[in-house]
Amino acid sequence: MKRILPGFGLSLGFTMLYMSFIVFIPLAALIVFTVYNGWETFWNALHDPRVYAAFRLSFTASFIAALINGVFGVLIAWVMVRYTFPGKRIMDGMIDLPFALPTAVAGIALTSLYTESGWIGSLLAPLGIQVAFTPIGVTIALTFIGLPFVVRMVEPVLKTIDKETEEASALLGATPFQTFRTVIFPVLIPALLAGMTLAFARALGEYGSVVFIAGNMPMQTEIVPLLIMTKLEQFDYGGATAIAVVMLTLSFALLLSVNALQWLISRKLGQRRIT
């Protein structure tokens, strides 16, 4: 049978060539440049309280944003899959808006909403809650850009779960919460983890939507991507690449860990179905 695409050898060759120019070579150049600068430059760049504070804020805010998206992403996916309502197609399109919207536009919109004179910020200010130019604002911006990842990963899995399974669970005497916890949620875990991981990884490198609402105060609301930009503007290329390599290493390790966890959970669920 004639193949639709070229044979394996040619396809793999084009794949490796494309991946080399787009992914492998740029990342390798980053590591080579860091090695070229030497260990002392690397260590001095990282051994800085300002860098620690930026890493702490980026990872903490990204983790909280991923958790929030994990909860509300499942809820939104559930509504989109199980119900029909007016405006569903519009809502479905709006979920992907953070993908298409320029991040700087999102940052300006969020900042104008959450400052003390903004629509939402003016309601929170009398309660003593300041959002813009605080870590809370950073978390909101990262939640905004990460939501589509969870929804789009969970939706296809929810569509595969038959309503008959839920009805059978109810007939056996299970409450709705027990049905969700023991029947539906275990099936969602791999997709949910994948979505949350993508949202977390995306949030770690986010710059445009955060830079306005963060306020960018060193040691307080300065995120890692902004710190890298600051060092580049100061011609501190060694410091910028050292921070970038640490971000690259941590992100890669995180993705590998979650993929391994997904594999273990999927294997466990598969064995449970067989038994």
mmCIF file of C-alpha atoms in Angstrom:
data_model
loop_
_atom_site.group_PDB
_atom_site.id
_atom_site.type_symbol
_atom_site.label_atom_id
_atom_site.label_comp_id
_atom_site.label_asym_id
_atom_site.label_seq_id
_atom_site.Cartn_x
_atom_site.Cartn_y
_atom_site.Cartn_z
ATOM 1 C CA MET A 1 0.000 0.000 0.000
ATOM 2 C CA LYS A 2 1.297 3.400 -0.982
ATOM 3 C CA ARG A 3 2.036 5.561 2.051
ATOM 4 C CA ILE A 4 0.284 8.924 2.407
ATOM 5 C CA LEU A 5 3.414 10.515 3.890
ATOM 6 C CA PRO A 6 7.027 9.682 2.944
ATOM 7 C CA GLY A 7 8.599 6.581 4.476
ATOM 8 C CA PHE A 8 9.767 6.341 8.064
ATOM 9 C CA GLY A 9 13.394 7.233 7.339
ATOM 10 C CA LEU A 10 12.606 10.401 5.410
ATOM 11 C CA SER A 11 9.851 11.477 7.828
ATOM 12 C CA LEU A 12 12.124 10.935 10.814
ATOM 13 C CA GLY A 13 14.893 12.881 9.086
ATOM 14 C CA PHE A 14 12.655 15.899 8.498
ATOM 15 C CA THR A 15 11.321 15.608 12.060
ATOM 16 C CA MET A 16 14.791 15.595 13.593
ATOM 17 C CA LEU A 17 15.906 18.484 11.364
ATOM 18 C CA TYR A 18 12.906 20.582 12.351
ATOM 19 C CA MET A 19 13.216 19.712 16.051
ATOM 20 C CA SER A 20 16.935 20.506 15.932
ATOM 21 C CA PHE A 21 16.469 24.026 14.609
ATOM 22 C CA ILE A 22 13.406 24.834 16.729
ATOM 23 C CA VAL A 23 14.151 23.070 20.044
ATOM 24 C CA PHE A 24 17.431 21.183 20.419
ATOM 25 C CA ILE A 25 19.960 23.703 19.105
ATOM 26 C CA PRO A 26 18.547 26.777 20.956
ATOM 27 C CA LEU A 27 18.408 24.873 24.250
ATOM 28 C CA ALA A 28 21.854 23.369 23.722
ATOM 29 C CA ALA A 29 23.246 26.823 22.945
ATOM 30 C CA LEU A 30 21.862 28.066 26.253
ATOM 31 C CA ILE A 31 23.654 25.328 28.162
ATOM 32 C CA VAL A 32 26.884 25.730 26.170
ATOM 33 C CA PHE A 33 26.912 29.468 26.809
ATOM 34 C CA THR A 34 26.421 28.856 30.548
ATOM 35 C CA VAL A 35 29.274 26.337 30.627
ATOM 36 C CA TYR A 36 31.461 28.759 28.676
ATOM 37 C CA ASN A 37 30.914 31.449 31.323
ATOM 38 C CA GLY A 38 32.158 29.129 34.033
ATOM 39 C CA TRP A 39 30.896 27.730 37.298
ATOM 40 C CA GLU A 40 31.807 30.842 39.302
ATOM 41 C CA THR A 41 29.600 33.086 37.142
ATOM 42 C CA PHE A 42 26.796 30.552 37.370
ATOM 43 C CA TRP A 43 27.026 30.313 41.149
ATOM 44 C CA ASN A 44 27.331 34.062 41.725
ATOM 45 C CA ALA A 45 24.297 34.697 39.530
ATOM 46 C CA LEU A 46 22.138 32.302 41.512
ATOM 47 C CA HIS A 47 23.505 33.074 44.967
ATOM 48 C CA ASP A 48 21.475 36.250 45.216
ATOM 49 C CA PRO A 49 18.467 36.860 47.514
ATOM 50 C CA ARG A 50 16.747 38.730 44.691
ATOM 51 C CA VAL A 51 16.960 35.623 42.499
ATOM 52 C CA TYR A 52 15.666 33.421 45.326
ATOM 53 C CA ALA A 53 12.704 35.753 45.834
ATOM 54 C CA ALA A 54 11.885 35.731 42.111
ATOM 55 C CA PHE A 55 12.018 31.921 41.963
ATOM 56 C CA ARG A 56 9.881 31.628 45.089
ATOM 57 C CA LEU A 57 7.214 33.954 43.692
ATOM 58 C CA SER A 58 7.168 32.375 40.224
ATOM 59 C CA PHE A 59 6.902 28.799 41.481
ATOM 60 C CA THR A 60 4.436 29.559 44.284
ATOM 61 C CA ALA A 61 2.101 31.661 42.132
ATOM 62 C CA SER A 62 2.310 29.166 39.251
ATOM 63 C CA PHE A 63 1.517 26.252 41.573
ATOM 64 C CA ILE A 64 -1.469 28.017 43.158
ATOM 65 C CA ALA A 65 -2.735 29.055 39.716
ATOM 66 C CA ALA A 66 -2.452 25.450 38.495
ATOM 67 C CA LEU A 67 -4.437 24.211 41.523
ATOM 68 C CA ILE A 68 -7.166 26.810 40.955
ATOM 69 C CA ASN A 69 -7.345 25.874 37.282
ATOM 70 C CA GLY A 70 -7.467 22.201 38.252
ATOM 71 C CA VAL A 71 -10.636 22.751 40.289
ATOM 72 C CA PHE A 72 -12.456 25.208 38.065
ATOM 73 C CA GLY A 73 -11.155 23.686 34.825
ATOM 74 C CA VAL A 74 -12.874 20.392 35.684
ATOM 75 C CA LEU A 75 -16.062 22.255 36.583
ATOM 76 C CA ILE A 76 -16.075 24.207 33.310
ATOM 77 C CA ALA A 77 -15.311 21.088 31.277
ATOM 78 C CA TRP A 78 -18.154 19.283 33.046
ATOM 79 C CA VAL A 79 -20.628 22.049 32.211
ATOM 80 C CA MET A 80 -19.476 22.198 28.585
ATOM 81 C CA VAL A 81 -19.739 18.429 28.086
ATOM 82 C CA ARG A 82 -22.863 17.549 30.057
ATOM 83 C CA TYR A 83 -25.183 20.507 29.454
ATOM 84 C CA THR A 84 -26.664 22.432 26.558
ATOM 85 C CA PHE A 85 -27.467 26.083 27.126
ATOM 86 C CA PRO A 86 -27.792 29.334 25.162
ATOM 87 C CA GLY A 87 -24.424 30.854 24.341
ATOM 88 C CA LYS A 88 -22.535 27.591 24.756
ATOM 89 C CA ARG A 89 -20.605 28.044 21.519
ATOM 90 C CA ILE A 90 -19.577 31.566 22.529
ATOM 91 C CA MET A 91 -18.421 30.322 25.929
ATOM 92 C CA ASP A 92 -16.547 27.463 24.259
ATOM 93 C CA GLY A 93 -14.683 29.973 22.099
ATOM 94 C CA MET A 94 -13.922 32.244 25.036
ATOM 95 C CA ILE A 95 -12.154 29.404 26.853
ATOM 96 C CA ASP A 96 -9.459 29.518 24.169
ATOM 97 C CA LEU A 97 -9.190 33.290 24.294
ATOM 98 C CA PRO A 98 -6.062 33.264 26.522
ATOM 99 C CA PHE A 99 -4.353 31.246 23.753
ATOM 100 C CA ALA A 100 -5.123 33.815 21.058
ATOM 101 C CA LEU A 101 -5.095 37.073 22.995
ATOM 102 C CA PRO A 102 -1.740 38.889 23.070
ATOM 103 C CA THR A 103 -0.456 38.492 26.599
ATOM 104 C CA ALA A 104 0.330 42.188 26.924
ATOM 105 C CA VAL A 105 -3.315 42.999 26.156
ATOM 106 C CA ALA A 106 -4.419 40.542 28.839
ATOM 107 C CA GLY A 107 -1.998 42.137 31.292
ATOM 108 C CA ILE A 108 -3.296 45.633 30.636
ATOM 109 C CA ALA A 109 -6.918 44.479 30.930
ATOM 110 C CA LEU A 110 -6.301 42.656 34.221
ATOM 111 C CA THR A 111 -4.360 45.571 35.662
ATOM 112 C CA SER A 112 -7.078 48.083 34.802
ATOM 113 C CA LEU A 113 -9.685 45.820 36.413
ATOM 114 C CA TYR A 114 -7.820 45.078 39.634
ATOM 115 C CA THR A 115 -6.264 48.430 40.539
ATOM 116 C CA GLU A 116 -7.969 50.316 43.356
ATOM 117 C CA SER A 117 -9.794 52.438 40.784
ATOM 118 C CA GLY A 118 -10.779 49.461 38.603
ATOM 119 C CA TRP A 119 -14.169 47.756 38.462
ATOM 120 C CA ILE A 120 -13.178 44.792 40.641
ATOM 121 C CA GLY A 121 -10.333 46.411 42.567
ATOM 122 C CA SER A 122 -12.604 49.212 43.792
ATOM 123 C CA LEU A 123 -14.925 46.600 45.347
ATOM 124 C CA LEU A 124 -12.059 44.795 47.084
ATOM 125 C CA ALA A 125 -10.211 47.894 48.308
ATOM 126 C CA PRO A 126 -12.752 48.725 51.083
ATOM 127 C CA LEU A 127 -12.217 45.168 52.389
ATOM 128 C CA GLY A 128 -8.489 45.820 52.659
ATOM 129 C CA ILE A 129 -7.684 43.531 49.734
ATOM 130 C CA GLN A 130 -5.195 44.878 47.209
ATOM 131 C CA VAL A 131 -4.769 42.755 44.127
ATOM 132 C CA ALA A 132 -2.805 44.749 41.571
ATOM 133 C CA PHE A 133 0.941 45.050 42.256
ATOM 134 C CA THR A 134 0.864 42.189 44.773
ATOM 135 C CA PRO A 135 1.471 38.413 44.527
ATOM 136 C CA ILE A 136 -2.311 37.992 44.359
ATOM 137 C CA GLY A 137 -2.342 39.882 41.080
ATOM 138 C CA VAL A 138 0.480 37.701 39.756
ATOM 139 C CA THR A 139 -1.520 34.576 40.638
ATOM 140 C CA ILE A 140 -4.647 35.901 38.910
ATOM 141 C CA ALA A 141 -2.716 36.641 35.726
ATOM 142 C CA LEU A 142 -1.158 33.161 35.734
ATOM 143 C CA THR A 143 -4.557 31.589 36.364
ATOM 144 C CA PHE A 144 -5.942 33.457 33.357
ATOM 145 C CA ILE A 145 -3.362 32.136 30.924
ATOM 146 C CA GLY A 146 -3.437 28.552 32.269
ATOM 147 C CA LEU A 147 -7.175 27.819 32.269
ATOM 148 C CA PRO A 148 -7.516 26.511 28.667
ATOM 149 C CA PHE A 149 -4.903 23.815 29.228
ATOM 150 C CA VAL A 150 -6.959 22.070 31.929
ATOM 151 C CA VAL A 151 -10.330 22.456 30.210
ATOM 152 C CA ARG A 152 -9.110 21.166 26.845
ATOM 153 C CA MET A 153 -7.327 18.186 28.408
ATOM 154 C CA VAL A 154 -10.275 17.102 30.586
ATOM 155 C CA GLU A 155 -13.099 17.632 28.060
ATOM 156 C CA PRO A 156 -12.274 14.677 25.729
ATOM 157 C CA VAL A 157 -11.994 12.293 28.683
ATOM 158 C CA LEU A 158 -15.329 13.383 30.103
ATOM 159 C CA LYS A 159 -16.952 12.700 26.735
ATOM 160 C CA THR A 160 -15.781 9.078 26.917
ATOM 161 C CA ILE A 161 -17.508 8.425 30.257
ATOM 162 C CA ASP A 162 -20.954 6.971 29.614
ATOM 163 C CA LYS A 163 -23.894 8.230 31.607
ATOM 164 C CA GLU A 164 -24.908 4.585 32.044
ATOM 165 C CA THR A 165 -21.890 4.136 34.302
ATOM 166 C CA GLU A 166 -23.081 6.936 36.564
ATOM 167 C CA GLU A 167 -26.621 5.544 36.537
ATOM 168 C CA ALA A 168 -25.337 2.094 37.488
ATOM 169 C CA SER A 169 -23.400 3.610 40.379
ATOM 170 C CA ALA A 170 -26.523 5.421 41.553
ATOM 171 C CA LEU A 171 -28.594 2.238 41.301
ATOM 172 C CA LEU A 172 -26.059 0.506 43.533
ATOM 173 C CA GLY A 173 -26.729 3.099 46.212
ATOM 174 C CA ALA A 174 -23.816 5.489 45.732
ATOM 175 C CA THR A 175 -24.357 9.175 46.423
ATOM 176 C CA PRO A 176 -23.497 11.708 43.689
ATOM 177 C CA PHE A 177 -20.271 12.591 45.523
ATOM 178 C CA GLN A 178 -19.314 8.920 45.857
ATOM 179 C CA THR A 179 -19.999 8.413 42.144
ATOM 180 C CA PHE A 180 -17.788 11.346 41.242
ATOM 181 C CA ARG A 181 -15.011 10.324 43.662
ATOM 182 C CA THR A 182 -14.889 6.624 42.837
ATOM 183 C CA VAL A 183 -16.097 6.418 39.218
ATOM 184 C CA ILE A 184 -15.442 9.687 37.413
ATOM 185 C CA PHE A 185 -12.484 11.330 39.141
ATOM 186 C CA PRO A 186 -10.036 8.381 38.836
ATOM 187 C CA VAL A 187 -10.574 8.397 35.060
ATOM 188 C CA LEU A 188 -9.923 12.131 34.928
ATOM 189 C CA ILE A 189 -6.694 12.091 36.949
ATOM 190 C CA PRO A 190 -4.191 11.533 34.076
ATOM 191 C CA ALA A 191 -5.769 14.234 31.887
ATOM 192 C CA LEU A 192 -6.161 16.565 34.845
ATOM 193 C CA LEU A 193 -2.513 16.131 35.809
ATOM 194 C CA ALA A 194 -1.433 16.742 32.228
ATOM 195 C CA GLY A 195 -3.516 19.907 32.002
ATOM 196 C CA MET A 196 -2.291 21.226 35.346
ATOM 197 C CA THR A 197 1.306 20.498 34.398
ATOM 198 C CA LEU A 198 0.996 22.342 31.113
ATOM 199 C CA ALA A 199 -0.658 25.260 32.903
ATOM 200 C CA PHE A 200 2.103 25.272 35.511
ATOM 201 C CA ALA A 201 4.879 25.133 32.927
ATOM 202 C CA ARG A 202 3.214 27.860 30.865
ATOM 203 C CA ALA A 203 2.856 30.051 33.969
ATOM 204 C CA LEU A 204 6.535 29.683 34.899
ATOM 205 C CA GLY A 205 7.595 31.315 31.649
ATOM 206 C CA GLU A 206 4.790 33.847 31.382
ATOM 207 C CA TYR A 207 5.880 37.458 30.995
ATOM 208 C CA GLY A 208 3.429 39.681 29.098
ATOM 209 C CA SER A 209 0.296 39.223 31.163
ATOM 210 C CA VAL A 210 2.162 39.462 34.476
ATOM 211 C CA VAL A 211 4.548 42.332 33.932
ATOM 212 C CA PHE A 212 1.873 45.021 34.257
ATOM 213 C CA ILE A 213 -0.151 43.690 37.185
ATOM 214 C CA ALA A 214 2.901 42.557 39.186
ATOM 215 C CA GLY A 215 4.357 45.986 39.769
ATOM 216 C CA ASN A 216 7.835 44.443 39.376
ATOM 217 C CA MET A 217 9.186 45.370 42.810
ATOM 218 C CA PRO A 218 12.447 43.479 43.530
ATOM 219 C CA MET A 219 12.153 40.953 46.373
ATOM 220 C CA GLN A 220 8.350 41.345 46.376
ATOM 221 C CA THR A 221 6.586 41.052 43.036
ATOM 222 C CA GLU A 222 9.385 40.369 40.588
ATOM 223 C CA ILE A 223 8.973 37.156 38.559
ATOM 224 C CA VAL A 224 11.805 35.136 37.053
ATOM 225 C CA PRO A 225 11.171 36.020 33.356
ATOM 226 C CA LEU A 226 11.274 39.712 34.262
ATOM 227 C CA LEU A 227 14.511 39.217 36.199
ATOM 228 C CA ILE A 228 16.037 37.574 33.125
ATOM 229 C CA MET A 229 14.951 40.538 31.010
ATOM 230 C CA THR A 230 16.417 42.943 33.573
ATOM 231 C CA LYS A 231 19.781 41.183 33.499
ATOM 232 C CA LEU A 232 19.816 41.193 29.701
ATOM 233 C CA GLU A 233 19.122 44.934 29.669
ATOM 234 C CA GLN A 234 22.054 45.352 32.063
ATOM 235 C CA PHE A 235 24.262 43.259 29.712
ATOM 236 C CA ASP A 236 24.617 40.593 32.411
ATOM 237 C CA TYR A 237 24.344 37.739 29.894
ATOM 238 C CA GLY A 238 26.007 35.247 32.226
ATOM 239 C CA GLY A 239 23.491 35.878 34.986
ATOM 240 C CA ALA A 240 20.538 35.762 32.594
ATOM 241 C CA THR A 241 21.582 32.444 31.049
ATOM 242 C CA ALA A 242 22.324 30.932 34.469
ATOM 243 C CA ILE A 243 18.776 31.678 35.641
ATOM 244 C CA ALA A 244 17.364 30.460 32.323
ATOM 245 C CA VAL A 245 19.250 27.147 32.627
ATOM 246 C CA VAL A 246 17.878 26.593 36.128
ATOM 247 C CA MET A 247 14.347 27.297 34.868
ATOM 248 C CA LEU A 248 14.896 24.918 31.959
ATOM 249 C CA THR A 249 16.204 22.152 34.217
ATOM 250 C CA LEU A 250 13.417 22.486 36.779
ATOM 251 C CA SER A 251 10.698 22.613 34.119
ATOM 252 C CA PHE A 252 12.086 19.567 32.335
ATOM 253 C CA ALA A 253 12.375 17.621 35.602
ATOM 254 C CA LEU A 254 8.823 18.581 36.497
ATOM 255 C CA LEU A 255 7.436 17.440 33.152
ATOM 256 C CA LEU A 256 9.283 14.136 33.405
ATOM 257 C CA SER A 257 8.012 13.570 36.953
ATOM 258 C CA VAL A 258 4.407 14.261 36.043
ATOM 259 C CA ASN A 259 4.621 12.092 32.924
ATOM 260 C CA ALA A 260 5.944 9.266 35.073
ATOM 261 C CA LEU A 261 3.133 9.843 37.575
ATOM 262 C CA GLN A 262 0.567 9.820 34.755
ATOM 263 C CA TRP A 263 1.980 6.554 33.454
ATOM 264 C CA LEU A 264 1.792 4.955 36.896
ATOM 265 C CA ILE A 265 -1.787 6.129 37.447
ATOM 266 C CA SER A 266 -2.906 4.992 33.985
ATOM 267 C CA ARG A 267 -1.262 1.610 34.537
ATOM 268 C CA LYS A 268 -2.910 1.251 37.933
ATOM 269 C CA LEU A 269 -6.324 2.185 36.505
ATOM 270 C CA GLY A 270 -5.819 -0.259 33.642
ATOM 271 C CA GLN A 271 -4.978 -3.077 36.038
ATOM 272 C CA ARG A 272 -8.021 -2.200 38.142
ATOM 273 C CA ARG A 273 -10.278 -2.427 35.076
ATOM 274 C CA ILE A 274 -8.799 -5.816 34.138
ATOM 275 C CA THR A 275 -9.300 -7.225 37.606
#
